[in-house]
Every structure is written in structure tokens, then in C-alpha cells.
mmCIF file of C-alpha atoms and ligand atoms in Angstrom:
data_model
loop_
_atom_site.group_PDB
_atom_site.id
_atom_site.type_symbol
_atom_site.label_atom_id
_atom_site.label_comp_id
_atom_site.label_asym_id
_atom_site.label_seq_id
_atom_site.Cartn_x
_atom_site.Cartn_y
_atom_site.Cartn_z
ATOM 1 C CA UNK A 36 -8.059 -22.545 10.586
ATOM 2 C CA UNK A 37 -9.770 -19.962 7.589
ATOM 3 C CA UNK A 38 -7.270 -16.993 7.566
ATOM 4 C CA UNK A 39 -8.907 -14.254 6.269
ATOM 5 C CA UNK A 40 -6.102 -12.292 3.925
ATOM 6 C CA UNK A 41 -5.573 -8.883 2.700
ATOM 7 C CA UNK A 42 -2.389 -8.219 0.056
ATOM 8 C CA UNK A 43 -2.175 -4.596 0.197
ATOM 9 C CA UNK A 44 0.970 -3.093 -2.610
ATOM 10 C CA UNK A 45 2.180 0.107 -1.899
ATOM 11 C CA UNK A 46 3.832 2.991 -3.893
ATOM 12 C CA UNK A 47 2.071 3.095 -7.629
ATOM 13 C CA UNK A 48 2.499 5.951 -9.060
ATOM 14 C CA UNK A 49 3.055 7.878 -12.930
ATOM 15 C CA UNK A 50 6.018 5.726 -12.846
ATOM 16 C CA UNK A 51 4.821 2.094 -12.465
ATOM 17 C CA UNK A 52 4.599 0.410 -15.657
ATOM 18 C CA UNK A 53 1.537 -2.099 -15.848
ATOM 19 C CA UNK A 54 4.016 -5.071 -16.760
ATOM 20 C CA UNK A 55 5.646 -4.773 -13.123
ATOM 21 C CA UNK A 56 2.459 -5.243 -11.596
ATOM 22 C CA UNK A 57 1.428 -7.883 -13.949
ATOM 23 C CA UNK A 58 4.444 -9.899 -12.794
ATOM 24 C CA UNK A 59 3.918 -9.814 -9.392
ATOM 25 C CA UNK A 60 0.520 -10.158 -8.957
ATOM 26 C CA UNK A 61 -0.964 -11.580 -12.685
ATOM 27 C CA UNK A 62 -1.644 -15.194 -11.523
ATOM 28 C CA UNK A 63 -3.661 -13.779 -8.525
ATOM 29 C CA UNK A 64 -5.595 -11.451 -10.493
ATOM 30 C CA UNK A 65 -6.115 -14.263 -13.121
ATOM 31 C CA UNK A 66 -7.454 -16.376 -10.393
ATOM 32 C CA UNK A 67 -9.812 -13.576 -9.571
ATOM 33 C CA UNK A 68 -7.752 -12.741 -5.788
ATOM 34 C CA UNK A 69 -7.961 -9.276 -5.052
ATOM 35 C CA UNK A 70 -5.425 -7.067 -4.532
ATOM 36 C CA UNK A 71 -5.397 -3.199 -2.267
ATOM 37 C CA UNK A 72 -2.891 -0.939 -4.446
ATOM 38 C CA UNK A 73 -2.370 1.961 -2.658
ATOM 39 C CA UNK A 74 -1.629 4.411 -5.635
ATOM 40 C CA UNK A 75 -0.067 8.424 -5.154
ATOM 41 C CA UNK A 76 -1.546 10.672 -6.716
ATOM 42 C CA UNK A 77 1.173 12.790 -8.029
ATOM 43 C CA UNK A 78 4.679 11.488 -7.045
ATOM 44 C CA UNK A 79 7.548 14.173 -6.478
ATOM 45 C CA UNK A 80 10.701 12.791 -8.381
ATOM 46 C CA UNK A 81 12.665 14.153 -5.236
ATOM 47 C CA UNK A 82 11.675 12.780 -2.168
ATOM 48 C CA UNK A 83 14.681 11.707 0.312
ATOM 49 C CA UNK A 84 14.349 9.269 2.919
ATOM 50 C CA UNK A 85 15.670 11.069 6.021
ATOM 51 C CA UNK A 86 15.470 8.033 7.987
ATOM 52 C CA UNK A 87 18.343 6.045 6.103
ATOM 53 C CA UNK A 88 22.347 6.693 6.530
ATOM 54 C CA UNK A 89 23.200 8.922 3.659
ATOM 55 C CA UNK A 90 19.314 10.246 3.139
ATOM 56 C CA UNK A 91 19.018 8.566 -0.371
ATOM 57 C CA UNK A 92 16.382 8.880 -2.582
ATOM 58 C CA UNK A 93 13.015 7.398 -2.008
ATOM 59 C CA UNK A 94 13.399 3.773 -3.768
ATOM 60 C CA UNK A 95 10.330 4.441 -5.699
ATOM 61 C CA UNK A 96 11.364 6.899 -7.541
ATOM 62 C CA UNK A 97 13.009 5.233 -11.205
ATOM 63 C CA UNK A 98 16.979 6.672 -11.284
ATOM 64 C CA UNK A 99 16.201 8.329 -14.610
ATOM 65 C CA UNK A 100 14.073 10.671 -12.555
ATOM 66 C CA UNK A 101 15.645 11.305 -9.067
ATOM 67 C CA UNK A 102 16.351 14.759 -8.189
ATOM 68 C CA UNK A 103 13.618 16.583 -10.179
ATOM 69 C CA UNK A 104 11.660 18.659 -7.879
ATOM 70 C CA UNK A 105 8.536 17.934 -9.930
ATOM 71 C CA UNK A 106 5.138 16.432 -9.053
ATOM 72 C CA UNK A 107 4.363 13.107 -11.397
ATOM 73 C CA UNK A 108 0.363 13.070 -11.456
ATOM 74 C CA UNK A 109 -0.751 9.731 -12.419
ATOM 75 C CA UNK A 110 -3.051 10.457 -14.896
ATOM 76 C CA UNK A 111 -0.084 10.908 -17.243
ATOM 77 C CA UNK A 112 0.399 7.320 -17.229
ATOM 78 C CA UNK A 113 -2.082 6.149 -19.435
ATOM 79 C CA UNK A 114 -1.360 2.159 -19.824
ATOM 80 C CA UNK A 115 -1.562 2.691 -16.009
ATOM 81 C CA UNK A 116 -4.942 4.194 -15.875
ATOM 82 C CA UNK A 117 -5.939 1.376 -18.393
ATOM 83 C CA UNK A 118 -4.810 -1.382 -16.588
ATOM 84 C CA UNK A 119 -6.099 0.310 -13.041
ATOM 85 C CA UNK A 120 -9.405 0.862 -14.942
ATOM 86 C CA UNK A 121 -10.083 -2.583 -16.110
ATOM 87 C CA UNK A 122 -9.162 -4.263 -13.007
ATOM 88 C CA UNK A 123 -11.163 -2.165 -10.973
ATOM 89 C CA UNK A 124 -14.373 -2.865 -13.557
ATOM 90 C CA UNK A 125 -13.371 -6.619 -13.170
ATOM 91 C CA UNK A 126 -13.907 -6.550 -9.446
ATOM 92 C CA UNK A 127 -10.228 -7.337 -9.043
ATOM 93 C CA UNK A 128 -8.380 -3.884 -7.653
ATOM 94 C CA UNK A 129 -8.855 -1.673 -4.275
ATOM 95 C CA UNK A 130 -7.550 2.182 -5.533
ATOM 96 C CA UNK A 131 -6.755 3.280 -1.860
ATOM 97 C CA UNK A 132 -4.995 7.177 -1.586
ATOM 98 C CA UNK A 133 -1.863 6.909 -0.938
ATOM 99 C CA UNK A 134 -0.719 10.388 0.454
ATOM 100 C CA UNK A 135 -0.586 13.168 -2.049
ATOM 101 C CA UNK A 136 2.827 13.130 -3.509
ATOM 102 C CA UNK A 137 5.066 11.068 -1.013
ATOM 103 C CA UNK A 138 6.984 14.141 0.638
ATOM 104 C CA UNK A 139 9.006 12.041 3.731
ATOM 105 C CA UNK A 140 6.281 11.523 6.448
ATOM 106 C CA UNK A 141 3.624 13.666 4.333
ATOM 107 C CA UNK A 142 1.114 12.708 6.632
ATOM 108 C CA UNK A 143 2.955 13.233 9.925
ATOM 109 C CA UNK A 144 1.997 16.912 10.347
ATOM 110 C CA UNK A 145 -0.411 18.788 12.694
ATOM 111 C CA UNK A 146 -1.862 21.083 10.607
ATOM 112 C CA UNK A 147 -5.270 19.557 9.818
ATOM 113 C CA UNK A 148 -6.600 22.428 6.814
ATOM 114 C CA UNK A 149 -3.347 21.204 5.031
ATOM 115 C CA UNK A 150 -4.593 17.265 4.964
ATOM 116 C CA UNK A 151 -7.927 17.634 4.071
ATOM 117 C CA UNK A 152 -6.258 19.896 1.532
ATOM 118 C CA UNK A 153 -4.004 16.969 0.305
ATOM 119 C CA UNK A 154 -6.698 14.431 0.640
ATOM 120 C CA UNK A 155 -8.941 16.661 -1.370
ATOM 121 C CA UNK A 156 -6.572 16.868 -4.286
ATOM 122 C CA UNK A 157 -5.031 13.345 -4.331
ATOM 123 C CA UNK A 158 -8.664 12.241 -4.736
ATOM 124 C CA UNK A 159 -9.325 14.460 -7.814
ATOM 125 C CA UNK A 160 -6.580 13.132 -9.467
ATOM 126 C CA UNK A 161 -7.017 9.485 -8.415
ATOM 127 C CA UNK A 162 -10.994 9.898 -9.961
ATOM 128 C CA UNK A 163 -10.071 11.088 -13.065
ATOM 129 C CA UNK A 164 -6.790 8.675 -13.402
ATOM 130 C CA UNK A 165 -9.887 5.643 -12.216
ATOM 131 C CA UNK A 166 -13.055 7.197 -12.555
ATOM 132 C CA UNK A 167 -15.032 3.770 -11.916
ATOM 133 C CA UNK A 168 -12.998 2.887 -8.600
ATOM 134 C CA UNK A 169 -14.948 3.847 -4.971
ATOM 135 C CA UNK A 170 -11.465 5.037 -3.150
ATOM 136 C CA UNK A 171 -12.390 4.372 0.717
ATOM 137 C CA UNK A 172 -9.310 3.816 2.376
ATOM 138 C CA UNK A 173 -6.215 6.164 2.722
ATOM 139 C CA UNK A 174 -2.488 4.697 3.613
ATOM 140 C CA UNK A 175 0.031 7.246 4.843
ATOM 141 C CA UNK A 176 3.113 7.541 2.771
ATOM 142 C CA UNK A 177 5.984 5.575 5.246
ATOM 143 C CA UNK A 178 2.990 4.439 7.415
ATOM 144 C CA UNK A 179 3.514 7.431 9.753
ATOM 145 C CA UNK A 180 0.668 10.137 10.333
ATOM 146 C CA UNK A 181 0.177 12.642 13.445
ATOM 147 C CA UNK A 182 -2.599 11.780 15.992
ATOM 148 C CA UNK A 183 -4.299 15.307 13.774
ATOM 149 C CA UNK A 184 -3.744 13.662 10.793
ATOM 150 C CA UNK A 185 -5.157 10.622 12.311
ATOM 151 C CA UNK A 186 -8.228 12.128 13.094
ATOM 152 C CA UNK A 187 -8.865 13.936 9.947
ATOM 153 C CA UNK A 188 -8.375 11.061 8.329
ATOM 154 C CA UNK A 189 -11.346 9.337 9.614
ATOM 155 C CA UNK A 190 -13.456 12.060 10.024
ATOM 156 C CA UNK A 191 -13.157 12.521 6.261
ATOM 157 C CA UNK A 192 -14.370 9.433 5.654
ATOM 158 C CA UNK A 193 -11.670 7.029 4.988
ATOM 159 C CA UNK A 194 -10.865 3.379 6.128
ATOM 160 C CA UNK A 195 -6.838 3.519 7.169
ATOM 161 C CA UNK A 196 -4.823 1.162 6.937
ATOM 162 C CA UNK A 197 -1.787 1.408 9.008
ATOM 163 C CA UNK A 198 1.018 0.485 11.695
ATOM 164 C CA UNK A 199 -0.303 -0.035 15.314
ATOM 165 C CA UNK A 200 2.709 2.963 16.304
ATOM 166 C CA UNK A 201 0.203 5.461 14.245
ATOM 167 C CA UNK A 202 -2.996 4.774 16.078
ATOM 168 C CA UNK A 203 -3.262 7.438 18.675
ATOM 169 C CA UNK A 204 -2.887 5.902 22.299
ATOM 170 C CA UNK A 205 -6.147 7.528 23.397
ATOM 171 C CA UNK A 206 -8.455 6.417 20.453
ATOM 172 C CA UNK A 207 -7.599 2.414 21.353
ATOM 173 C CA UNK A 208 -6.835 0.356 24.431
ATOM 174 C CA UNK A 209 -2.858 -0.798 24.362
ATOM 175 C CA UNK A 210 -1.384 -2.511 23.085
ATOM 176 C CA UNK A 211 -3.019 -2.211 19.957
ATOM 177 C CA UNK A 212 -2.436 -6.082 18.305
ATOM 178 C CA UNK A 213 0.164 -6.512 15.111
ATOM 179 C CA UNK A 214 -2.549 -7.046 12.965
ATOM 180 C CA UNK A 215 -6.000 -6.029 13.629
ATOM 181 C CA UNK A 216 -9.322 -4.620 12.398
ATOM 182 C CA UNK A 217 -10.830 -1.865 14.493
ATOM 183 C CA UNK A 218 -13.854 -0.317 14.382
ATOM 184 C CA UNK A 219 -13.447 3.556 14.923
ATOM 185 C CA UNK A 220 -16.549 5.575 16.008
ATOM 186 C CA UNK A 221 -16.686 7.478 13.432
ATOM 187 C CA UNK A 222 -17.839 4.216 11.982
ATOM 188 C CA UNK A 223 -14.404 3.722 9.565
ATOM 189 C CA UNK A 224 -12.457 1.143 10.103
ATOM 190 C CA UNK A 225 -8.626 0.413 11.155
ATOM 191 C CA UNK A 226 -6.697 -2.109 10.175
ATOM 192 C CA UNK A 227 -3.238 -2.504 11.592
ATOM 193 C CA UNK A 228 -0.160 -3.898 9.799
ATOM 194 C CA UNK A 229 3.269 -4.541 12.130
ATOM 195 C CA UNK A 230 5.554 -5.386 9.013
ATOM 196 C CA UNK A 231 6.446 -5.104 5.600
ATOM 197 C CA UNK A 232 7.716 -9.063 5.177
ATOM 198 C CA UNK A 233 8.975 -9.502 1.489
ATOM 199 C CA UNK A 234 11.824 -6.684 1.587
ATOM 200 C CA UNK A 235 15.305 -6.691 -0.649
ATOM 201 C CA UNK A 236 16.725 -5.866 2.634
ATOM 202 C CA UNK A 237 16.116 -9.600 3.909
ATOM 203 C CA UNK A 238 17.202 -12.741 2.527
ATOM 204 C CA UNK A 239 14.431 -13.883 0.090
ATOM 205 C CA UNK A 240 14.630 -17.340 2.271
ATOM 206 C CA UNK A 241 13.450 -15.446 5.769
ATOM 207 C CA UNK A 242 11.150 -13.665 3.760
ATOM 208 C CA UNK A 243 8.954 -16.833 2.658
ATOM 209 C CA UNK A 244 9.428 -18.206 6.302
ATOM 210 C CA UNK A 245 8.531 -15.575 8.284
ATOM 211 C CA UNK A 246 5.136 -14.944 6.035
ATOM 212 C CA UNK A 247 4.237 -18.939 6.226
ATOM 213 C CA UNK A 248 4.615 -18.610 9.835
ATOM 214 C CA UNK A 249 2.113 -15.626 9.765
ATOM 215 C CA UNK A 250 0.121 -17.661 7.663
ATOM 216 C CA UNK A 251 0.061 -20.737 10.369
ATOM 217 C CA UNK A 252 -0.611 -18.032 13.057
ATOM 218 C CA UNK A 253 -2.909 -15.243 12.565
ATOM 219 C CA UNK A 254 -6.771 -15.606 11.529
ATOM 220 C CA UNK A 255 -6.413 -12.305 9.933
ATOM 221 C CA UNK A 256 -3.591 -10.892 8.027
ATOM 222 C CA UNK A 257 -2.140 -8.103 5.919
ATOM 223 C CA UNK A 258 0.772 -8.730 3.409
ATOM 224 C CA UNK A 259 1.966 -5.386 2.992
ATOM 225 C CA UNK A 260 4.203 -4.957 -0.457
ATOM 226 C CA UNK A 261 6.012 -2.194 -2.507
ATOM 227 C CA UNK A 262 6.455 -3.677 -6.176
ATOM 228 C CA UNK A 263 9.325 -2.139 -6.918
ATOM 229 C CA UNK A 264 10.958 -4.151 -3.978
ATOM 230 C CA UNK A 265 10.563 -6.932 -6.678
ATOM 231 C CA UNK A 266 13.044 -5.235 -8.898
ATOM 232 C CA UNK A 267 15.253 -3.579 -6.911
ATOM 233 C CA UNK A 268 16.857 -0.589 -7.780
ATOM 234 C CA UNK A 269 15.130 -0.513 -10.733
ATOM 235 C CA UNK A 270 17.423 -3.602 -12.423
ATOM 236 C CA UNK A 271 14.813 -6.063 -13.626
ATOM 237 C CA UNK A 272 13.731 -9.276 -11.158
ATOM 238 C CA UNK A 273 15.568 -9.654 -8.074
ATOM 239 C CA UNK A 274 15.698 -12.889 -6.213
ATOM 240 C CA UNK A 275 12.965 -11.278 -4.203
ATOM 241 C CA UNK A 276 10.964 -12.192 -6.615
ATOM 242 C CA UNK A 277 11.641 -15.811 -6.517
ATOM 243 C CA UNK A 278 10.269 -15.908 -2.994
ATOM 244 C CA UNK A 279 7.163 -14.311 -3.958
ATOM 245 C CA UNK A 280 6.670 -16.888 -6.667
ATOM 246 C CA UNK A 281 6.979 -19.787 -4.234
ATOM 247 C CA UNK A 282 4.446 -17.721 -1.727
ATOM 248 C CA UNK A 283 1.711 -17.164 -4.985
ATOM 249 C CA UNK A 284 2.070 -20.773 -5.428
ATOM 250 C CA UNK A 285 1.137 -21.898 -1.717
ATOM 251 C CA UNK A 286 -1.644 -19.306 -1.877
ATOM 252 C CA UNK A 287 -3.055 -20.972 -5.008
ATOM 253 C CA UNK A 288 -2.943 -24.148 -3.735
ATOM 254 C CA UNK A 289 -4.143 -23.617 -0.143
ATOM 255 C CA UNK A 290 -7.138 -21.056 -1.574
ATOM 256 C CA UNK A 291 -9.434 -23.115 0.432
ATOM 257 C CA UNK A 292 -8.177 -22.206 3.624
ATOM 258 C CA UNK A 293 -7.841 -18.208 2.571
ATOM 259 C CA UNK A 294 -10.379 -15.805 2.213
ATOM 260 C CA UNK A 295 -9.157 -12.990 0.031
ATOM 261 C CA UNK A 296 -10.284 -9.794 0.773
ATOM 262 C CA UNK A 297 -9.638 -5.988 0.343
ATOM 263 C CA UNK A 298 -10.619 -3.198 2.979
ATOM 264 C CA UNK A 299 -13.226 -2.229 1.023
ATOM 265 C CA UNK A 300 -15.019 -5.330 0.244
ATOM 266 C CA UNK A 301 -14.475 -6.303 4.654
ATOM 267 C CA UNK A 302 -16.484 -3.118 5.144
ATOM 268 C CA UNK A 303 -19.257 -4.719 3.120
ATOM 269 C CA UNK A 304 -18.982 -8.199 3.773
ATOM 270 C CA UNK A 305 -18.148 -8.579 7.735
HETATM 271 ZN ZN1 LIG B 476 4.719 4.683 0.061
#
């Protein structure tokens, strides 16, 4: 069976350094596989995850930085823009918006003038940090947007990538499948995404398992990633990493059997 694969890596941002990305997902790149980045546009250095015991600070925020109440735009990150810019020219990088600066649940509210307010500015800066890059599809910071948000979304004009929980019950018959690609009338597309499998909150063992079995399974699939998972909290590689490693090496040598895609180039080519 041809599974048709998507690696979509979230959270890039002013403070990703090009090397991190490099060392996760180099030997993919170098092999000409694609990769989605979903990049914000201008990262708030304090952000709190409400969600966790203790609310602590959004993981991909660097220590050095946590606590400032202070938007990051990207374009300050120049080896960032360099790096985004030549993989983008070299066919290898999806630029997808990622929010606007990755409040908790930025997405989830109801008042639509706001988003297409956010969406209008996170684009600005994400042309001018990548001016060559066509950004198409728009990921919710934490996955999580309103059925308004939703909507606007789309109607804007982006492809979404998200979890099936965010997909309005009355736009799509349930249940809506783990991972999916939906055509929306609006004539954007959906692609759903149940679970982020390589996390530092697993044991890098289950990790690899549970992503070959996906692998075995599904005819179409999303890995879903945040980099700085990789090098949790901030500390260099963690065993995470390892994992990964053994994963890019199975891709490599099974490429026969994958088709690597983005959600921009499935638009075009399906
Ligand atoms: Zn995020």
C-alpha cells in the first residue's frame, strides 16, 4: 500500500534557530522531502498554557525569554528568514500561518472582525519575513478554533489543517475520520490530524511504534511535530530525538512506498 504523507512542524517562530530545524529535518530536506512548517508570526514571550497543572509557560517559548509581555515578529530573525527563504525557492518548505502570536487558544474566539484582523497581520509579517513563499494554509495555535473562527478561516481563503474536535459538527457528517482530507465548499480544503505522536511526554520507544503502526495503517497521514519537542526544555537533544532518527531512517529507506507531500502541493496535484 502507497501512503501518501504529510510532516507538518509546528511552532517556528523569532526564536527558532535554523540549526534546530536542520537537525531534525536536514536529511529529508537533503533528499528533497518536503516539509509544512507552520511558522507565528510574532510570538508573545508570555503565553501560559491554561490547560496544564500549574499553567506553565508555553514550551516554545526559550527560558531566557518567558515572562516578557512582548510580541517576537519573525522578521527579526534573519538566519531564519534565510534559511525559510531558500528552502521555500528550493521547492522544499510549506510557510503555513500559524495564528498571530500564540495567545492560549488564539483562534478559539467568536468574534470574526478580530480573526480576519489577526490573519491579516500575521500574513504581512510572514510575506516580508518569506516574500517568495505562497502561504495557503492556516493552523490554529493548540489546534483549537471556534466554529466563527472556523468559518472565517475558509472563507478567507485558507487550507486548515486541524483536529477532527475543531471541524464544526454541521459543516461535516460524524464522525469526522482521525486523519482525513475534506473538501469544504468554499473550495479549501481540510485536513484532519487526531495526534501529535513524537512528544517528550511519551517514551521515545511508543513514540516510533505507534507512528510505524500509522504507517502500516492509514493511506493518508499527517505527522504532526513541534521541534522544540526535540530538545526539550530548551537543553540540547533529548532522547526524543533518537526516535526520530530511527523514523527518518525507515522513511528513507521505504521512499518508494511514500508519497511526500505538503497541503499546498495536494491542492495542486490531487
Ligand atoms: Zn503552536
Amino acid at each position: 500500500m502507497q501512503t501518501t504523507l504529510i510532516i507538518r512542524d509546528d511552532d517556528t517562530s523569532f526564536f527558532t534557530s535554523p540549526d534546530l530545524l536542520n537537525r531534525v529535518y536536514g536529511r529529508l530536506l537533503s533528499e528533497g522531502i518536503p516539509i509544512s512548517l507552520s511558522v507565528i508570526p510574532a510570538h508573545n514571550a508570555n503565553v501560559r498554557v491554561a490547560h496544564r497543572p500549574g499553567s506553565p509557560f508555553d514550551p516554545s517559548i526559550p527560558p531566557s525569554y518567558r515572562g516578557r509581555n512582548q510580541d517576537y515578529p519573525v522578521t527579526q530573525n534573519q538566519a531564519l528568514c534565510d534559511f525559510l527563504q531558500d528552502k521555500v525557492q528550493e521547492g522544499l518548505l510549506e510557510v503555513c500561518l500559524h495564528g498571530f502570536n500564540h495567545a492560549y487558544m488564539e483562534f478559539d474566539m467568536s468574534d470574526t472582525e478580530r480573526v480576519e484582523q489577526k490573519l491579516r497581520e500575521g500574513r504581512t509579517i510572514l510575506s516580508e519575513a518569506v516574500p517568495e513563499a505562497p502561504i495557503e494554509t492556516f493552523i490554529a495555535p493548540y489546534d483549537k478554533l471556534s466554529p466563527e473562527a472556523f468559518e472565517t478561516v475558509l472563507k478567507v481563503g485558507y487550507h486548515l489543517s486541524t483536529r477532527p474536535e475543531s471541524v464544526p459538527p454541521d459543516t461535516f457528517p460524524q464522525p469526522i475520520p482521525d486523519y482525513a482530507h475534506l473538501a469544504h465548499p468554499y473550495g479549501r480544503s481540510i485536513f484532519t490530524c487526531e495526534e501529535y505522536i513524537f512528544t517528550h511526554r511519551d517514551e521515545p520507544a511508543d513514540c516510533l511504534a505507534r507512528i510505524k503502526e500509522r504507517l502500516a495503517a492509514q493511506d493518508f497521514l499527517i505527522i504532526t511535530n513541534h521541534y522544540w519537542s526535540f530538545f526539550y526544555d530548551w537543553k540540547g537533544p533529548h532522547p526524543l530525538l533518537d526516535a526520530w532518527d530511527q523514523l527518518v531512517d525507515e522513511l528513507l529507506s521505504n521512499q518508494q512506498n511514500i508519497r511526500f507531500t505538503t497541503f499546498q502541493q495536494y491542492q495542486v496535484s490531487s
